[in-house]
Amino acid sequence: MSKVTVVGAGKYGSTTAQRIAEADVVDEVVMTDIVEGLPQGLALDMNQSRPVVGHRTKITGTNDYADTAGSDVVVITAGLPRKPGMSRMDLLEVNAGIVKQVTEAIVEHSPDAVLIVVTNPLDQMTTLAAEVSGFPRQRVLGQAGILDSSRFAHFISEATGADIQSVSAVTLGSHGDTMVPVPSQCRVGEQLLSEVLDAATIDELVDRTRKGGAEIVGLLKTGSAYYAPSAAAAAMAIAVVEDSGEQMPVCAWVDGEYGISGVYLGVMGELGSAGVRSVVELDLTEDELEALGGAATAVKEKVEDLRQIEL
Ligand code: APR
């Protein structure tokens, strides 16, 4: 009996639950939220789509953590998006309170779960969930790298006209400013990205990728992206449930790899039932290594902000 819980039944959480359910690889997906009726209504709607879509996974909506008990994987999406007038620290404070409370409730009912954090600001929230849970660091990871890599791949495909499925792109580091694109690992078909696009065009695409979330927020006016983000979170959850050993860029605990230690950072991870089986060290150029080291320093500084908050 395999079970995945998604905490937060907003746009990101509900589409993640839907994607995992439609993959038909677990027995049950539980959605929970503080808003009464919301997860129940969405679950009923999703369950009624099963005859058409053709999957068996049952979806449960609840406001009670008892229903999440014994989950193999828990995806934490609960949190607020940044609102006008809110500083970065304000958002950090609000979401840190939510993630702490959610993590405590999850740990009580699913002490063996793998935690996948997507709530922003991602690096701090993943660090916080790891600390509050007391779980081995390998069992707590965050989602950012798959999304950024996927956005980068989309822009490369648009710029080159290449089939989207022939493009492989990799970004490491962190979300936003300290995202580290890894052109040496990007391919269009059999060719290196640098053989297909000039450096200036690659830089433009990298910049657009870095600001990928903001571009969508600007168009939507309210709310933020959730189709690509939920695809990324669902892929991670499924890799864990299936113990697949797939390699994906994820926010994982780095302990000596690339000469970096003691930080949650976007790296290539091999995923399995215990979370991150191992951090896979890619053959990076000197520039890419330096950028990754810079990202680690930036994340460590941001994590210090967490220490200023009373939780
Ligand atoms: N416990 C459970 N659910 C909660 C809690 C809590 N303590 N606090 C808030 N929520 C729920 C809200 O009720 C809401 O349904 O989290 C959900 C958030 O949904 P949306 O506002 O639609 O936000 P969404 O787009 O899903 O993004 C969620 O992911 O990408 C990040 O920055 C984004 O941190 C945000 C998160």
mmCIF file of C-alpha atoms and ligand atoms in Angstrom:
data_model
loop_
_atom_site.group_PDB
_atom_site.id
_atom_site.type_symbol
_atom_site.label_atom_id
_atom_site.label_comp_id
_atom_site.label_asym_id
_atom_site.label_seq_id
_atom_site.Cartn_x
_atom_site.Cartn_y
_atom_site.Cartn_z
ATOM 1 C CA MET A 1 0.000 0.000 0.000
ATOM 2 C CA SER A 2 1.740 3.160 -1.138
ATOM 3 C CA LYS A 3 0.598 6.612 -0.137
ATOM 4 C CA VAL A 4 1.620 10.157 -0.981
ATOM 5 C CA THR A 5 0.385 13.212 0.893
ATOM 6 C CA VAL A 6 0.340 16.715 -0.551
ATOM 7 C CA VAL A 7 0.056 19.470 2.048
ATOM 8 C CA GLY A 8 -1.617 22.598 0.658
ATOM 9 C CA ALA A 9 -4.453 22.173 -1.814
ATOM 10 C CA GLY A 10 -3.829 25.414 -3.682
ATOM 11 C CA LYS A 11 -2.868 25.532 -7.345
ATOM 12 C CA TYR A 12 0.538 23.931 -6.884
ATOM 13 C CA GLY A 13 -0.626 21.291 -4.426
ATOM 14 C CA SER A 14 -3.767 20.247 -6.268
ATOM 15 C CA THR A 15 -2.069 19.917 -9.652
ATOM 16 C CA THR A 16 0.747 17.922 -8.017
ATOM 17 C CA ALA A 17 -1.823 15.578 -6.473
ATOM 18 C CA GLN A 18 -3.602 15.248 -9.811
ATOM 19 C CA ARG A 19 -0.384 14.439 -11.687
ATOM 20 C CA ILE A 20 0.691 11.809 -9.155
ATOM 21 C CA ALA A 21 -2.774 10.241 -9.162
ATOM 22 C CA GLU A 22 -2.942 10.171 -12.962
ATOM 23 C CA ALA A 23 0.448 8.418 -13.114
ATOM 24 C CA ASP A 24 -1.362 5.534 -11.360
ATOM 25 C CA VAL A 25 1.681 4.363 -9.406
ATOM 26 C CA VAL A 26 0.379 4.743 -5.826
ATOM 27 C CA ASP A 27 -2.709 3.458 -4.060
ATOM 28 C CA GLU A 28 -3.696 6.746 -2.472
ATOM 29 C CA VAL A 29 -2.945 10.444 -2.729
ATOM 30 C CA VAL A 30 -4.047 12.524 0.261
ATOM 31 C CA MET A 31 -4.493 16.288 -0.032
ATOM 32 C CA THR A 32 -4.732 18.350 3.111
ATOM 33 C CA ASP A 33 -5.249 22.065 3.709
ATOM 34 C CA ILE A 34 -6.396 24.397 6.469
ATOM 35 C CA VAL A 35 -9.359 25.555 4.370
ATOM 36 C CA GLU A 36 -12.333 23.372 5.170
ATOM 37 C CA GLY A 37 -13.997 21.744 2.201
ATOM 38 C CA LEU A 38 -11.287 22.718 -0.304
ATOM 39 C CA PRO A 39 -9.280 19.458 -0.339
ATOM 40 C CA GLN A 40 -12.495 17.415 -0.014
ATOM 41 C CA GLY A 41 -14.115 19.149 -2.992
ATOM 42 C CA LEU A 42 -11.025 18.865 -5.174
ATOM 43 C CA ALA A 43 -10.579 15.200 -4.246
ATOM 44 C CA LEU A 44 -14.184 14.404 -5.123
ATOM 45 C CA ASP A 45 -13.786 16.127 -8.482
ATOM 46 C CA MET A 46 -10.501 14.300 -9.200
ATOM 47 C CA ASN A 47 -11.935 10.930 -8.170
ATOM 48 C CA GLN A 48 -14.779 11.453 -10.610
ATOM 49 C CA SER A 49 -12.271 11.942 -13.429
ATOM 50 C CA ARG A 50 -10.808 8.441 -12.947
ATOM 51 C CA PRO A 51 -13.134 6.551 -15.282
ATOM 52 C CA VAL A 52 -12.248 8.976 -18.085
ATOM 53 C CA VAL A 53 -8.518 9.242 -17.403
ATOM 54 C CA GLY A 54 -8.226 5.549 -16.662
ATOM 55 C CA HIS A 55 -6.345 5.422 -13.367
ATOM 56 C CA ARG A 56 -7.150 3.718 -10.069
ATOM 57 C CA THR A 57 -5.289 5.861 -7.521
ATOM 58 C CA LYS A 58 -7.764 7.088 -4.927
ATOM 59 C CA ILE A 59 -7.625 10.737 -3.889
ATOM 60 C CA THR A 60 -8.585 11.736 -0.347
ATOM 61 C CA GLY A 61 -9.228 15.325 0.730
ATOM 62 C CA THR A 62 -8.980 16.150 4.425
ATOM 63 C CA ASN A 63 -8.271 18.770 7.075
ATOM 64 C CA ASP A 64 -7.110 16.110 9.523
ATOM 65 C CA TYR A 65 -3.493 14.921 9.636
ATOM 66 C CA ALA A 66 -4.641 11.552 10.984
ATOM 67 C CA ASP A 67 -5.690 10.759 7.390
ATOM 68 C CA THR A 68 -2.118 11.341 6.190
ATOM 69 C CA ALA A 69 -0.709 8.660 8.523
ATOM 70 C CA GLY A 70 1.822 6.245 7.091
ATOM 71 C CA SER A 71 2.655 8.270 3.982
ATOM 72 C CA ASP A 72 5.723 7.203 2.014
ATOM 73 C CA VAL A 73 6.220 10.676 0.549
ATOM 74 C CA VAL A 74 4.913 14.072 1.646
ATOM 75 C CA VAL A 75 5.049 17.078 -0.662
ATOM 76 C CA ILE A 76 4.836 20.368 1.257
ATOM 77 C CA THR A 77 3.309 23.176 -0.814
ATOM 78 C CA ALA A 78 1.546 25.020 2.017
ATOM 79 C CA GLY A 79 2.431 28.680 2.211
ATOM 80 C CA LEU A 80 1.654 32.123 0.944
ATOM 81 C CA PRO A 81 2.970 33.677 -2.215
ATOM 82 C CA ARG A 82 4.606 37.082 -1.754
ATOM 83 C CA LYS A 83 2.008 39.859 -1.698
ATOM 84 C CA PRO A 84 2.452 43.528 -2.613
ATOM 85 C CA GLY A 85 4.091 45.438 0.236
ATOM 86 C CA MET A 86 5.500 42.276 1.795
ATOM 87 C CA SER A 87 9.256 42.190 2.277
ATOM 88 C CA ARG A 88 11.306 39.066 1.668
ATOM 89 C CA MET A 89 11.742 38.747 5.429
ATOM 90 C CA ASP A 90 7.956 39.054 5.987
ATOM 91 C CA LEU A 91 7.353 36.197 3.566
ATOM 92 C CA LEU A 92 10.134 34.191 5.176
ATOM 93 C CA GLU A 93 8.551 34.683 8.585
ATOM 94 C CA VAL A 94 5.017 33.719 7.510
ATOM 95 C CA ASN A 95 6.020 30.662 5.485
ATOM 96 C CA ALA A 96 8.553 29.508 8.071
ATOM 97 C CA GLY A 97 5.731 29.426 10.631
ATOM 98 C CA ILE A 98 3.553 27.403 8.260
ATOM 99 C CA VAL A 99 6.305 24.959 7.224
ATOM 100 C CA LYS A 100 7.335 24.386 10.845
ATOM 101 C CA GLN A 101 3.770 23.597 11.913
ATOM 102 C CA VAL A 102 3.139 21.369 8.879
ATOM 103 C CA THR A 103 6.415 19.475 9.347
ATOM 104 C CA GLU A 104 5.679 18.764 13.004
ATOM 105 C CA ALA A 105 2.241 17.397 12.152
ATOM 106 C CA ILE A 106 3.617 15.258 9.319
ATOM 107 C CA VAL A 107 6.441 13.814 11.414
ATOM 108 C CA GLU A 108 3.976 12.784 14.095
ATOM 109 C CA HIS A 109 1.895 10.741 11.654
ATOM 110 C CA SER A 110 4.453 9.653 9.029
ATOM 111 C CA PRO A 111 7.790 9.206 10.811
ATOM 112 C CA ASP A 112 9.317 7.304 7.878
ATOM 113 C CA ALA A 113 8.261 9.603 5.039
ATOM 114 C CA VAL A 114 10.468 11.330 2.497
ATOM 115 C CA LEU A 115 9.725 15.075 2.585
ATOM 116 C CA ILE A 116 9.718 17.078 -0.649
ATOM 117 C CA VAL A 117 9.505 20.813 0.008
ATOM 118 C CA VAL A 118 8.343 23.302 -2.634
ATOM 119 C CA THR A 119 7.231 26.266 -0.485
ATOM 120 C CA ASN A 120 9.236 29.426 -1.119
ATOM 121 C CA PRO A 121 11.767 30.662 -0.243
ATOM 122 C CA LEU A 122 12.845 27.176 -1.175
ATOM 123 C CA ASP A 123 16.349 26.827 0.262
ATOM 124 C CA GLN A 124 15.357 28.163 3.664
ATOM 125 C CA MET A 125 12.141 26.144 3.813
ATOM 126 C CA THR A 126 13.926 22.900 2.913
ATOM 127 C CA THR A 127 16.561 23.585 5.572
ATOM 128 C CA LEU A 128 13.846 24.350 8.113
ATOM 129 C CA ALA A 129 11.844 21.202 7.334
ATOM 130 C CA ALA A 130 15.001 19.115 7.715
ATOM 131 C CA GLU A 131 15.822 20.687 11.071
ATOM 132 C CA VAL A 132 12.281 20.534 12.469
ATOM 133 C CA SER A 133 11.733 16.934 11.323
ATOM 134 C CA GLY A 134 15.007 15.639 12.696
ATOM 135 C CA PHE A 135 14.988 13.254 9.705
ATOM 136 C CA PRO A 136 18.265 12.176 8.095
ATOM 137 C CA ARG A 137 19.153 14.950 5.622
ATOM 138 C CA GLN A 138 18.821 12.510 2.689
ATOM 139 C CA ARG A 139 15.111 12.102 3.469
ATOM 140 C CA VAL A 140 14.356 15.821 3.070
ATOM 141 C CA LEU A 141 14.781 17.499 -0.311
ATOM 142 C CA GLY A 142 13.455 20.473 -2.226
ATOM 143 C CA GLN A 143 12.158 21.130 -5.714
ATOM 144 C CA ALA A 144 13.701 23.823 -7.897
ATOM 145 C CA GLY A 145 16.272 22.361 -10.272
ATOM 146 C CA ILE A 146 13.925 20.233 -12.358
ATOM 147 C CA LEU A 147 11.690 23.252 -12.907
ATOM 148 C CA ASP A 148 14.528 25.602 -13.839
ATOM 149 C CA SER A 149 16.086 22.990 -16.126
ATOM 150 C CA SER A 150 12.738 22.392 -17.777
ATOM 151 C CA ARG A 151 12.159 26.103 -18.327
ATOM 152 C CA PHE A 152 15.667 26.415 -19.773
ATOM 153 C CA ALA A 153 15.018 23.440 -22.085
ATOM 154 C CA HIS A 154 11.785 25.037 -23.299
ATOM 155 C CA PHE A 155 13.558 28.310 -24.155
ATOM 156 C CA ILE A 156 16.371 26.407 -25.916
ATOM 157 C CA SER A 157 13.827 24.477 -27.955
ATOM 158 C CA GLU A 158 12.035 27.706 -28.939
ATOM 159 C CA ALA A 159 15.308 29.422 -29.907
ATOM 160 C CA THR A 160 16.681 26.512 -31.943
ATOM 161 C CA GLY A 161 13.463 25.044 -33.320
ATOM 162 C CA ALA A 162 14.626 21.676 -32.006
ATOM 163 C CA ASP A 163 12.145 19.086 -30.797
ATOM 164 C CA ILE A 164 11.581 19.732 -27.076
ATOM 165 C CA GLN A 165 12.260 16.060 -26.336
ATOM 166 C CA SER A 166 15.710 16.258 -27.940
ATOM 167 C CA VAL A 167 16.841 19.052 -25.615
ATOM 168 C CA SER A 168 18.464 18.228 -22.305
ATOM 169 C CA ALA A 169 19.267 21.124 -20.009
ATOM 170 C CA VAL A 170 20.756 21.260 -16.535
ATOM 171 C CA THR A 171 20.690 24.023 -13.932
ATOM 172 C CA LEU A 172 22.154 23.701 -10.453
ATOM 173 C CA GLY A 173 22.697 26.072 -7.522
ATOM 174 C CA SER A 174 19.518 27.630 -6.351
ATOM 175 C CA HIS A 175 16.279 29.220 -7.483
ATOM 176 C CA GLY A 176 16.481 32.780 -8.817
ATOM 177 C CA ASP A 177 19.616 34.900 -8.698
ATOM 178 C CA THR A 178 21.969 32.108 -7.728
ATOM 179 C CA MET A 179 20.713 29.626 -10.302
ATOM 180 C CA VAL A 180 23.745 28.065 -12.001
ATOM 181 C CA PRO A 181 23.163 27.079 -15.614
ATOM 182 C CA VAL A 182 25.475 24.281 -16.718
ATOM 183 C CA PRO A 183 25.955 24.728 -20.466
ATOM 184 C CA SER A 184 28.635 22.011 -20.543
ATOM 185 C CA GLN A 185 25.880 19.497 -19.661
ATOM 186 C CA CYS A 186 23.245 20.856 -22.075
ATOM 187 C CA ARG A 187 22.611 19.092 -25.368
ATOM 188 C CA VAL A 188 20.435 19.634 -28.397
ATOM 189 C CA GLY A 189 20.240 16.195 -29.934
ATOM 190 C CA GLU A 190 23.832 14.987 -30.006
ATOM 191 C CA GLN A 191 25.275 18.496 -30.103
ATOM 192 C CA LEU A 192 26.567 20.645 -27.273
ATOM 193 C CA LEU A 193 24.446 23.738 -26.646
ATOM 194 C CA SER A 194 27.470 25.930 -27.466
ATOM 195 C CA GLU A 195 27.624 24.378 -30.948
ATOM 196 C CA VAL A 196 24.020 25.328 -31.644
ATOM 197 C CA LEU A 197 23.653 28.780 -30.074
ATOM 198 C CA ASP A 198 26.079 31.676 -29.635
ATOM 199 C CA ALA A 199 27.143 32.787 -26.157
ATOM 200 C CA ALA A 200 25.009 35.959 -26.187
ATOM 201 C CA THR A 201 21.838 34.014 -27.016
ATOM 202 C CA ILE A 202 22.602 31.429 -24.328
ATOM 203 C CA ASP A 203 23.049 34.271 -21.811
ATOM 204 C CA GLU A 204 19.664 35.717 -22.780
ATOM 205 C CA LEU A 205 17.965 32.363 -22.303
ATOM 206 C CA VAL A 206 19.696 31.861 -18.946
ATOM 207 C CA ASP A 207 18.515 35.275 -17.813
ATOM 208 C CA ARG A 208 14.942 34.534 -18.887
ATOM 209 C CA THR A 209 15.113 31.192 -17.047
ATOM 210 C CA ARG A 210 16.329 32.897 -13.865
ATOM 211 C CA LYS A 211 13.342 35.209 -14.004
ATOM 212 C CA GLY A 212 11.022 32.456 -15.266
ATOM 213 C CA GLY A 213 8.684 32.548 -12.285
ATOM 214 C CA ALA A 214 8.381 36.351 -12.299
ATOM 215 C CA GLU A 215 7.547 36.403 -16.024
ATOM 216 C CA ILE A 216 4.546 34.140 -15.399
ATOM 217 C CA VAL A 217 3.429 36.055 -12.285
ATOM 218 C CA GLY A 218 3.506 39.241 -14.387
ATOM 219 C CA LEU A 219 1.186 37.710 -16.963
ATOM 220 C CA LEU A 220 -1.193 36.029 -14.512
ATOM 221 C CA LYS A 221 -1.459 39.141 -12.269
ATOM 222 C CA THR A 222 -2.583 36.966 -9.349
ATOM 223 C CA GLY A 223 -0.955 33.723 -8.253
ATOM 224 C CA SER A 224 2.136 32.061 -9.599
ATOM 225 C CA ALA A 225 3.124 29.237 -11.953
ATOM 226 C CA TYR A 226 1.968 25.731 -11.186
ATOM 227 C CA TYR A 227 1.861 23.499 -14.284
ATOM 228 C CA ALA A 228 5.635 23.118 -14.716
ATOM 229 C CA PRO A 229 6.288 23.308 -10.952
ATOM 230 C CA SER A 230 3.780 20.521 -10.240
ATOM 231 C CA ALA A 231 5.216 18.402 -13.058
ATOM 232 C CA ALA A 232 8.610 18.708 -11.354
ATOM 233 C CA ALA A 233 7.340 17.904 -7.851
ATOM 234 C CA ALA A 234 5.316 14.938 -9.129
ATOM 235 C CA ALA A 235 8.347 13.545 -10.989
ATOM 236 C CA MET A 236 10.339 13.629 -7.758
ATOM 237 C CA ALA A 237 7.592 11.993 -5.698
ATOM 238 C CA ILE A 238 7.140 9.251 -8.300
ATOM 239 C CA ALA A 239 10.898 8.576 -8.471
ATOM 240 C CA VAL A 240 10.915 8.089 -4.691
ATOM 241 C CA VAL A 241 7.806 5.896 -4.610
ATOM 242 C CA GLU A 242 9.155 3.725 -7.427
ATOM 243 C CA ASP A 243 12.676 3.662 -5.957
ATOM 244 C CA SER A 244 13.707 4.420 -9.523
ATOM 245 C CA GLY A 245 17.310 5.577 -9.105
ATOM 246 C CA GLU A 246 16.651 8.375 -11.592
ATOM 247 C CA GLN A 247 19.046 11.292 -11.601
ATOM 248 C CA MET A 248 17.401 14.700 -11.305
ATOM 249 C CA PRO A 249 18.518 18.195 -10.318
ATOM 250 C CA VAL A 250 17.096 18.680 -6.816
ATOM 251 C CA CYS A 251 17.754 20.757 -3.720
ATOM 252 C CA ALA A 252 19.725 18.234 -1.647
ATOM 253 C CA TRP A 253 22.006 18.235 1.368
ATOM 254 C CA VAL A 254 25.568 18.635 0.193
ATOM 255 C CA ASP A 255 28.245 17.189 2.415
ATOM 256 C CA GLY A 256 31.641 17.327 0.766
ATOM 257 C CA GLU A 257 30.634 17.019 -2.893
ATOM 258 C CA TYR A 258 32.319 19.624 -5.141
ATOM 259 C CA GLY A 259 34.274 20.645 -2.001
ATOM 260 C CA ILE A 260 31.060 22.158 -0.561
ATOM 261 C CA SER A 261 29.596 21.172 2.810
ATOM 262 C CA GLY A 262 26.738 21.842 5.186
ATOM 263 C CA VAL A 263 24.141 23.352 2.876
ATOM 264 C CA TYR A 264 20.997 22.502 0.912
ATOM 265 C CA LEU A 265 21.918 23.214 -2.691
ATOM 266 C CA GLY A 266 20.675 22.458 -6.197
ATOM 267 C CA VAL A 267 22.688 19.446 -7.361
ATOM 268 C CA MET A 268 22.114 16.309 -9.386
ATOM 269 C CA GLY A 269 20.660 13.697 -7.060
ATOM 270 C CA GLU A 270 19.955 10.010 -7.538
ATOM 271 C CA LEU A 271 16.485 9.475 -6.084
ATOM 272 C CA GLY A 272 15.153 6.358 -4.420
ATOM 273 C CA SER A 273 12.873 5.202 -1.636
ATOM 274 C CA ALA A 274 15.141 6.720 1.017
ATOM 275 C CA GLY A 275 15.136 10.112 -0.710
ATOM 276 C CA VAL A 276 18.466 11.224 -2.145
ATOM 277 C CA ARG A 277 20.514 8.025 -2.548
ATOM 278 C CA SER A 278 23.544 10.054 -3.527
ATOM 279 C CA VAL A 279 24.620 13.422 -4.857
ATOM 280 C CA VAL A 280 26.024 12.840 -8.331
ATOM 281 C CA GLU A 281 29.046 15.017 -9.058
ATOM 282 C CA LEU A 282 28.963 16.218 -12.642
ATOM 283 C CA ASP A 283 32.076 17.002 -14.614
ATOM 284 C CA LEU A 284 31.802 20.808 -14.359
ATOM 285 C CA THR A 285 34.026 23.421 -15.946
ATOM 286 C CA GLU A 286 35.999 25.712 -13.643
ATOM 287 C CA ASP A 287 33.540 28.574 -14.222
ATOM 288 C CA GLU A 288 30.575 26.367 -13.408
ATOM 289 C CA LEU A 289 32.281 25.092 -10.243
ATOM 290 C CA GLU A 290 33.014 28.618 -9.142
ATOM 291 C CA ALA A 291 29.390 29.630 -9.728
ATOM 292 C CA LEU A 292 28.185 26.637 -7.701
ATOM 293 C CA GLY A 293 30.477 27.612 -4.840
ATOM 294 C CA GLY A 294 29.065 31.151 -5.033
ATOM 295 C CA ALA A 295 25.513 29.793 -4.890
ATOM 296 C CA ALA A 296 26.398 27.744 -1.801
ATOM 297 C CA THR A 297 27.732 30.847 -0.070
ATOM 298 C CA ALA A 298 24.599 32.819 -0.990
ATOM 299 C CA VAL A 299 22.298 30.093 0.320
ATOM 300 C CA LYS A 300 24.246 29.870 3.586
ATOM 301 C CA GLU A 301 23.799 33.622 4.038
ATOM 302 C CA LYS A 302 20.059 33.339 3.353
ATOM 303 C CA VAL A 303 19.742 30.492 5.855
ATOM 304 C CA GLU A 304 21.229 32.846 8.467
ATOM 305 C CA ASP A 305 18.066 34.988 8.067
ATOM 306 C CA LEU A 306 16.103 32.022 9.418
ATOM 307 C CA ARG A 307 18.030 32.281 12.664
ATOM 308 C CA GLN A 308 16.658 35.776 13.221
ATOM 309 C CA ILE A 309 13.089 34.522 13.288
ATOM 310 C CA GLU A 310 11.374 33.349 16.427
ATOM 311 C CA LEU A 311 9.418 30.233 15.589
HETATM 312 N N1 APR B 1 -1.507 23.996 6.452
HETATM 313 C C1 APR B 1 -2.023 23.520 5.296
HETATM 314 N N2 APR B 1 -2.267 24.303 4.220
HETATM 315 C C2 APR B 1 -2.000 25.605 4.337
HETATM 316 C C3 APR B 1 -1.451 26.176 5.520
HETATM 317 C C4 APR B 1 -1.215 25.305 6.610
HETATM 318 N N3 APR B 1 -0.715 25.745 7.761
HETATM 319 N N4 APR B 1 -1.303 27.498 5.304
HETATM 320 C C5 APR B 1 -1.702 27.761 4.050
HETATM 321 N N5 APR B 1 -2.123 26.622 3.459
HETATM 322 C C6 APR B 1 -2.678 26.436 2.128
HETATM 323 C C7 APR B 1 -3.630 27.541 1.698
HETATM 324 O O1 APR B 1 -4.902 27.411 2.316
HETATM 325 C C8 APR B 1 -3.666 27.353 0.181
HETATM 326 O O2 APR B 1 -4.734 26.508 -0.211
HETATM 327 O O3 APR B 1 -1.662 26.477 1.134
HETATM 328 C C9 APR B 1 -2.306 26.697 -0.127
HETATM 329 C C10 APR B 1 -1.415 27.568 -1.006
HETATM 330 O O4 APR B 1 -2.009 27.628 -2.252
HETATM 331 P P1 APR B 1 -1.872 28.874 -3.270
HETATM 332 O O5 APR B 1 -2.094 30.156 -2.518
HETATM 333 O O6 APR B 1 -2.707 28.539 -4.468
HETATM 334 O O7 APR B 1 -0.314 28.891 -3.640
HETATM 335 P P2 APR B 1 0.433 27.945 -4.692
HETATM 336 O O8 APR B 1 0.490 28.605 -6.012
HETATM 337 O O9 APR B 1 -0.153 26.576 -4.577
HETATM 338 O O10 APR B 1 1.928 27.962 -4.104
HETATM 339 C C11 APR B 1 2.266 27.313 -2.896
HETATM 340 O O11 APR B 1 4.540 27.030 -3.612
HETATM 341 O O12 APR B 1 5.710 27.944 -5.426
HETATM 342 C C12 APR B 1 5.461 28.021 -4.054
HETATM 343 O O13 APR B 1 5.759 30.361 -3.623
HETATM 344 C C13 APR B 1 4.805 29.337 -3.714
HETATM 345 O O14 APR B 1 5.135 29.073 -1.391
HETATM 346 C C14 APR B 1 4.166 29.005 -2.403
HETATM 347 C C15 APR B 1 3.739 27.544 -2.576
#
